[in-house]
């Protein structure tokens, strides 16, 4: 039976995490169908058809899918589930809202945050804040998975899959989209950025994050933060990197004034190169850093920014 990957998008572009989910599906083996449910999302459908490894794109156009309400999206996936061996979505905020509903309605055990595929029924996922890895074997007739984007490379856009329209499912009716407030930034999206500069409690206050903004601008980087910095009110919670925030794996991660609590390390330790700047030379962050600088960040960061200029 084929595998169904549920695409994440904003009705204009396909989210990068979907490409990682497709790569995970290819490691299971078999035909891969990519579901694009949205409203006025023809551009996304066209992009989805180019994803390598996808044998068919299923598209559903209806106002009910304009904002990925989990109730409506789960009902749609359930209406298609009987034809698939695996249902896969990225372990993003969207995937984490509707996939548990899908699993519950199918009476299956969802396997979350998969980082490796061992076989069609065997998967690896982190537990204990990433300090241990569990190999899970599922006996469910339909495997319901969310995959961590940082565990898989993004599938290239080199395909030419056919597109098929499928009917919409019945609208849930008791939930409706009211509104949203989106953070607008000229910087890359935190979860998909190639370079991330993050600050911790050592930044002392929110105003001092301007030092990181200047460095990020020089590098074309996204700005993140530890939970301690977010809880202290230095920056909004959408900056948070860690077990309860965003999981990132950029090419370069610069940790400034971050001690390296286990919850933060769980969200960034898969970064390709980690640079730590902290005045405490015994801070745990230095144990995972490729390059460490034990120095006062208020001197080191401006000097680094100037050198990059």
Short mmCIF file of C-alpha atoms in Angstrom, two decimals:
data_model
loop_
_atom_site.label_atom_id
_atom_site.label_comp_id
_atom_site.label_asym_id
_atom_site.label_seq_id
_atom_site.Cartn_x
_atom_site.Cartn_y
_atom_site.Cartn_z
CA UNK A 1 0.00 0.00 0.00
CA UNK A 2 1.20 3.56 -0.65
CA UNK A 3 2.24 6.13 1.96
CA UNK A 4 0.39 9.40 2.51
CA UNK A 5 2.39 12.49 3.49
CA UNK A 6 0.32 15.50 4.56
CA UNK A 7 1.81 18.74 3.26
CA UNK A 8 2.18 21.83 5.40
CA UNK A 9 1.85 25.20 3.68
CA UNK A 10 0.44 28.71 3.91
CA UNK A 11 -1.58 28.50 0.66
CA UNK A 12 1.33 30.21 -1.10
CA UNK A 13 4.43 28.10 -0.52
CA UNK A 14 5.22 24.60 0.65
CA UNK A 15 6.87 24.50 4.07
CA UNK A 16 10.37 23.03 4.06
CA UNK A 17 9.47 20.53 6.79
CA UNK A 18 7.23 18.75 4.26
CA UNK A 19 10.28 18.02 2.13
CA UNK A 20 11.96 16.39 5.13
CA UNK A 21 8.83 14.31 5.76
CA UNK A 22 8.88 13.08 2.15
CA UNK A 23 12.50 11.97 2.58
CA UNK A 24 11.47 9.98 5.64
CA UNK A 25 8.70 8.35 3.62
CA UNK A 26 11.13 7.32 0.87
CA UNK A 27 13.16 5.40 3.46
CA UNK A 28 10.10 3.30 4.27
CA UNK A 29 9.69 2.34 0.61
CA UNK A 30 6.72 2.27 -1.74
CA UNK A 31 4.67 4.85 -3.59
CA UNK A 32 4.32 8.21 -1.87
CA UNK A 33 1.24 10.41 -2.22
CA UNK A 34 1.41 14.01 -1.04
CA UNK A 35 -1.82 15.58 0.20
CA UNK A 36 -2.26 19.34 -0.25
CA UNK A 37 -5.42 20.60 1.45
CA UNK A 38 -5.96 24.33 1.24
CA UNK A 39 -7.84 27.20 -0.34
CA UNK A 40 -6.57 29.05 -3.43
CA UNK A 41 -3.40 26.99 -3.07
CA UNK A 42 -2.64 26.26 -6.73
CA UNK A 43 0.93 27.52 -6.32
CA UNK A 44 1.50 25.03 -3.52
CA UNK A 45 0.06 22.17 -5.59
CA UNK A 46 2.39 23.05 -8.47
CA UNK A 47 5.37 23.10 -6.12
CA UNK A 48 4.31 19.82 -4.50
CA UNK A 49 4.22 18.09 -7.87
CA UNK A 50 7.95 18.81 -8.23
CA UNK A 51 9.01 17.09 -5.01
CA UNK A 52 11.30 14.18 -5.80
CA UNK A 53 10.04 10.81 -4.60
CA UNK A 54 6.35 11.74 -4.79
CA UNK A 55 4.38 9.57 -7.20
CA UNK A 56 1.08 11.48 -6.93
CA UNK A 57 -0.20 14.75 -5.49
CA UNK A 58 -3.70 14.75 -4.01
CA UNK A 59 -5.31 18.16 -3.83
CA UNK A 60 -8.40 19.36 -1.99
CA UNK A 61 -9.62 22.94 -2.45
CA UNK A 62 -12.14 24.25 0.08
CA UNK A 63 -12.48 27.21 2.47
CA UNK A 64 -12.52 24.71 5.37
CA UNK A 65 -8.82 23.98 4.76
CA UNK A 66 -7.65 27.58 4.40
CA UNK A 67 -6.11 27.67 7.89
CA UNK A 68 -5.30 24.01 8.64
CA UNK A 69 -7.87 23.69 11.43
CA UNK A 70 -6.99 20.34 13.07
CA UNK A 71 -10.62 19.20 13.28
CA UNK A 72 -11.19 19.59 9.53
CA UNK A 73 -7.76 18.36 8.48
CA UNK A 74 -7.99 15.25 10.66
CA UNK A 75 -11.41 14.39 9.19
CA UNK A 76 -9.99 14.67 5.68
CA UNK A 77 -7.02 12.43 6.46
CA UNK A 78 -9.33 9.86 8.08
CA UNK A 79 -11.48 9.80 4.92
CA UNK A 80 -8.40 8.76 2.93
CA UNK A 81 -6.60 6.61 5.52
CA UNK A 82 -8.01 3.22 4.52
CA UNK A 83 -5.98 3.29 1.30
CA UNK A 84 -2.60 3.82 3.00
CA UNK A 85 -0.13 1.88 5.13
CA UNK A 86 1.48 4.96 6.67
CA UNK A 87 0.27 8.49 7.43
CA UNK A 88 3.14 10.94 7.87
CA UNK A 89 3.38 14.62 8.78
CA UNK A 90 6.21 16.81 9.99
CA UNK A 91 6.46 17.24 13.76
CA UNK A 92 5.69 20.95 13.59
CA UNK A 93 3.06 22.96 15.44
CA UNK A 94 0.56 22.04 12.72
CA UNK A 95 1.46 18.36 12.61
CA UNK A 96 1.30 18.10 16.39
CA UNK A 97 -2.27 19.41 16.44
CA UNK A 98 -4.02 17.25 13.86
CA UNK A 99 -2.04 13.98 13.79
CA UNK A 100 -2.93 12.95 17.37
CA UNK A 101 -6.59 13.35 16.36
CA UNK A 102 -5.98 11.14 13.36
CA UNK A 103 -4.36 8.47 15.53
CA UNK A 104 -7.18 8.61 18.08
CA UNK A 105 -9.88 8.27 15.43
CA UNK A 106 -8.05 5.29 13.91
CA UNK A 107 -7.47 3.80 17.38
CA UNK A 108 -3.76 3.66 16.64
CA UNK A 109 -0.70 4.64 18.65
CA UNK A 110 0.98 7.68 17.14
CA UNK A 111 4.78 7.51 16.97
CA UNK A 112 6.05 11.04 17.47
CA UNK A 113 9.25 12.89 16.57
CA UNK A 114 10.70 10.06 14.47
CA UNK A 115 14.36 10.72 13.61
CA UNK A 116 15.27 7.46 11.83
CA UNK A 117 13.55 4.71 9.87
CA UNK A 118 14.67 1.14 10.58
CA UNK A 119 11.97 -0.58 8.56
CA UNK A 120 8.32 -0.29 7.50
CA UNK A 121 7.19 -0.92 11.08
CA UNK A 122 10.27 0.09 13.11
CA UNK A 123 11.21 3.66 13.96
CA UNK A 124 13.62 5.57 16.20
CA UNK A 125 12.51 8.49 18.33
CA UNK A 126 14.18 10.48 21.14
CA UNK A 127 13.03 10.20 24.75
CA UNK A 128 14.12 11.81 28.04
CA UNK A 129 14.77 15.20 26.39
CA UNK A 130 16.91 13.55 23.73
CA UNK A 131 19.23 11.79 26.18
CA UNK A 132 18.11 8.38 24.97
CA UNK A 133 16.74 6.94 21.75
CA UNK A 134 13.87 4.46 21.69
CA UNK A 135 13.40 1.99 18.85
CA UNK A 136 9.66 1.46 18.46
CA UNK A 137 7.98 -1.32 16.51
CA UNK A 138 4.35 -0.76 15.58
CA UNK A 139 1.81 -3.52 15.00
CA UNK A 140 -0.97 -1.11 14.00
CA UNK A 141 -2.45 -1.68 10.52
CA UNK A 142 -1.92 2.01 9.75
CA UNK A 143 1.26 3.63 11.05
CA UNK A 144 0.70 7.24 12.17
CA UNK A 145 3.98 9.14 12.33
CA UNK A 146 5.24 12.63 12.90
CA UNK A 147 8.84 13.06 11.83
CA UNK A 148 11.38 15.54 13.14
CA UNK A 149 12.55 17.62 10.21
CA UNK A 150 16.10 17.85 11.55
CA UNK A 151 16.45 14.06 11.25
CA UNK A 152 16.09 13.93 7.47
CA UNK A 153 17.43 15.85 4.50
CA UNK A 154 14.97 17.89 2.45
CA UNK A 155 13.77 16.18 -0.74
CA UNK A 156 14.85 18.10 -3.86
CA UNK A 157 12.36 19.71 -6.24
CA UNK A 158 13.21 17.65 -9.30
CA UNK A 159 10.09 15.57 -9.82
CA UNK A 160 6.98 15.78 -11.99
CA UNK A 161 4.19 13.96 -10.18
CA UNK A 162 0.63 13.85 -11.56
CA UNK A 163 -2.06 15.79 -9.72
CA UNK A 164 -5.40 14.30 -8.68
CA UNK A 165 -8.33 16.11 -7.07
CA UNK A 166 -10.05 14.31 -4.19
CA UNK A 167 -13.30 15.30 -2.47
CA UNK A 168 -13.38 17.30 0.73
CA UNK A 169 -14.51 15.65 3.93
CA UNK A 170 -17.47 16.86 5.93
CA UNK A 171 -16.65 20.07 7.77
CA UNK A 172 -16.46 19.74 11.55
CA UNK A 173 -18.72 22.74 12.10
CA UNK A 174 -18.04 23.36 15.78
CA UNK A 175 -14.67 25.05 15.27
CA UNK A 176 -13.94 28.08 13.15
CA UNK A 177 -11.00 30.28 12.35
CA UNK A 178 -11.27 33.66 14.09
CA UNK A 179 -7.94 35.35 13.42
CA UNK A 180 -4.21 35.18 13.82
CA UNK A 181 -1.32 37.46 14.70
CA UNK A 182 1.84 36.60 12.81
CA UNK A 183 5.32 37.77 13.65
CA UNK A 184 6.77 39.49 10.61
CA UNK A 185 10.50 39.55 10.11
CA UNK A 186 12.94 40.03 7.28
CA UNK A 187 15.12 37.32 8.83
CA UNK A 188 14.88 33.62 7.93
CA UNK A 189 12.33 31.46 9.71
CA UNK A 190 13.93 30.09 12.88
CA UNK A 191 13.16 26.41 12.28
CA UNK A 192 14.48 26.50 8.70
CA UNK A 193 17.41 28.94 8.97
CA UNK A 194 20.93 27.87 7.97
CA UNK A 195 22.43 30.07 10.69
CA UNK A 196 20.92 30.75 14.12
CA UNK A 197 22.17 33.16 16.78
CA UNK A 198 20.59 32.47 20.18
CA UNK A 199 20.76 34.32 23.49
CA UNK A 200 20.19 33.13 27.02
CA UNK A 201 19.79 34.50 30.51
CA UNK A 202 23.30 35.92 30.22
CA UNK A 203 21.91 38.63 27.92
CA UNK A 204 20.51 40.16 31.17
CA UNK A 205 17.58 41.96 29.50
CA UNK A 206 15.64 42.26 26.26
CA UNK A 207 17.37 45.44 25.14
CA UNK A 208 20.68 43.61 25.00
CA UNK A 209 19.28 41.28 22.33
CA UNK A 210 20.02 44.16 19.95
CA UNK A 211 23.60 42.91 20.06
CA UNK A 212 22.42 39.60 18.64
CA UNK A 213 20.20 41.36 16.09
CA UNK A 214 23.24 43.18 14.72
CA UNK A 215 25.25 39.95 14.52
CA UNK A 216 22.36 38.10 12.90
CA UNK A 217 21.98 40.84 10.29
CA UNK A 218 25.64 40.47 9.33
CA UNK A 219 25.27 36.70 9.01
CA UNK A 220 21.79 36.58 7.46
CA UNK A 221 20.77 34.52 10.47
CA UNK A 222 17.65 33.90 12.52
CA UNK A 223 17.56 34.91 16.19
CA UNK A 224 16.59 32.42 18.87
CA UNK A 225 16.64 32.19 22.65
CA UNK A 226 16.75 29.76 25.52
CA UNK A 227 13.67 29.11 27.62
CA UNK A 228 15.28 31.03 30.48
CA UNK A 229 15.46 34.14 28.31
CA UNK A 230 11.88 33.70 27.14
CA UNK A 231 10.55 33.08 30.66
CA UNK A 232 12.38 36.20 31.84
CA UNK A 233 10.48 38.22 29.24
CA UNK A 234 13.54 39.19 27.21
CA UNK A 235 12.01 38.03 23.90
CA UNK A 236 8.70 36.51 22.68
CA UNK A 237 8.18 32.76 23.04
CA UNK A 238 8.36 32.19 19.27
CA UNK A 239 12.13 32.71 19.70
CA UNK A 240 12.44 29.71 21.99
CA UNK A 241 14.77 26.89 20.99
CA UNK A 242 14.63 23.68 22.99
CA UNK A 243 12.59 20.70 24.05
CA UNK A 244 9.47 22.83 24.56
CA UNK A 245 10.31 25.27 21.77
CA UNK A 246 11.59 24.87 18.23
CA UNK A 247 13.94 22.07 17.23
CA UNK A 248 16.66 23.43 14.95
CA UNK A 249 19.64 21.94 13.15
CA UNK A 250 21.26 24.77 11.19
CA UNK A 251 24.67 24.69 9.55
CA UNK A 252 25.87 27.13 12.23
CA UNK A 253 24.44 27.68 15.73
CA UNK A 254 25.89 30.47 17.87
CA UNK A 255 24.89 30.23 21.55
CA UNK A 256 25.49 33.48 23.42
CA UNK A 257 25.09 33.66 27.19
CA UNK A 258 23.44 30.23 27.26
CA UNK A 259 24.55 27.84 29.99
CA UNK A 260 23.36 24.73 28.14
CA UNK A 261 20.50 23.27 30.15
CA UNK A 262 19.45 19.83 28.94
CA UNK A 263 16.14 21.16 27.63
CA UNK A 264 17.93 23.65 25.39
CA UNK A 265 20.49 21.15 24.15
CA UNK A 266 17.65 18.86 23.06
CA UNK A 267 16.57 21.54 20.60
CA UNK A 268 19.91 22.37 18.96
CA UNK A 269 22.50 19.66 19.52
CA UNK A 270 22.09 18.32 15.96
CA UNK A 271 23.40 21.60 14.52
CA UNK A 272 26.32 21.01 12.16
CA UNK A 273 28.66 23.52 13.87
CA UNK A 274 28.04 24.91 17.37
CA UNK A 275 29.81 28.01 18.67
CA UNK A 276 29.41 28.97 22.34
CA UNK A 277 30.21 32.34 23.93
CA UNK A 278 29.92 32.35 27.71
CA UNK A 279 32.00 33.91 30.50
CA UNK A 280 31.66 30.69 32.56
CA UNK A 281 34.23 28.32 31.12
CA UNK A 282 32.58 25.40 32.97
CA UNK A 283 29.13 25.91 31.41
CA UNK A 284 27.62 22.70 30.01
CA UNK A 285 27.20 24.33 26.57
CA UNK A 286 30.96 23.93 26.01
CA UNK A 287 30.58 20.14 26.16
CA UNK A 288 28.62 20.12 22.89
CA UNK A 289 30.26 23.12 21.23
CA UNK A 290 32.67 22.70 18.34
CA UNK A 291 34.15 26.10 19.15
CA UNK A 292 33.98 27.82 22.52
CA UNK A 293 34.92 31.27 23.70
CA UNK A 294 35.04 31.89 27.46
CA UNK A 295 34.62 35.65 27.42
CA UNK A 296 32.30 38.49 28.34
CA UNK A 297 29.61 38.44 25.66
CA UNK A 298 29.18 42.22 25.86
CA UNK A 299 32.71 42.56 24.55
CA UNK A 300 32.93 39.48 22.35
CA UNK A 301 29.70 39.89 20.36
CA UNK A 302 30.30 43.52 19.27
CA UNK A 303 33.89 42.62 18.35
CA UNK A 304 32.68 39.64 16.29
CA UNK A 305 30.03 41.77 14.58
CA UNK A 306 32.61 44.41 13.71
CA UNK A 307 35.04 41.81 12.38
CA UNK A 308 32.35 40.37 10.13
CA UNK A 309 31.64 43.85 8.76
#
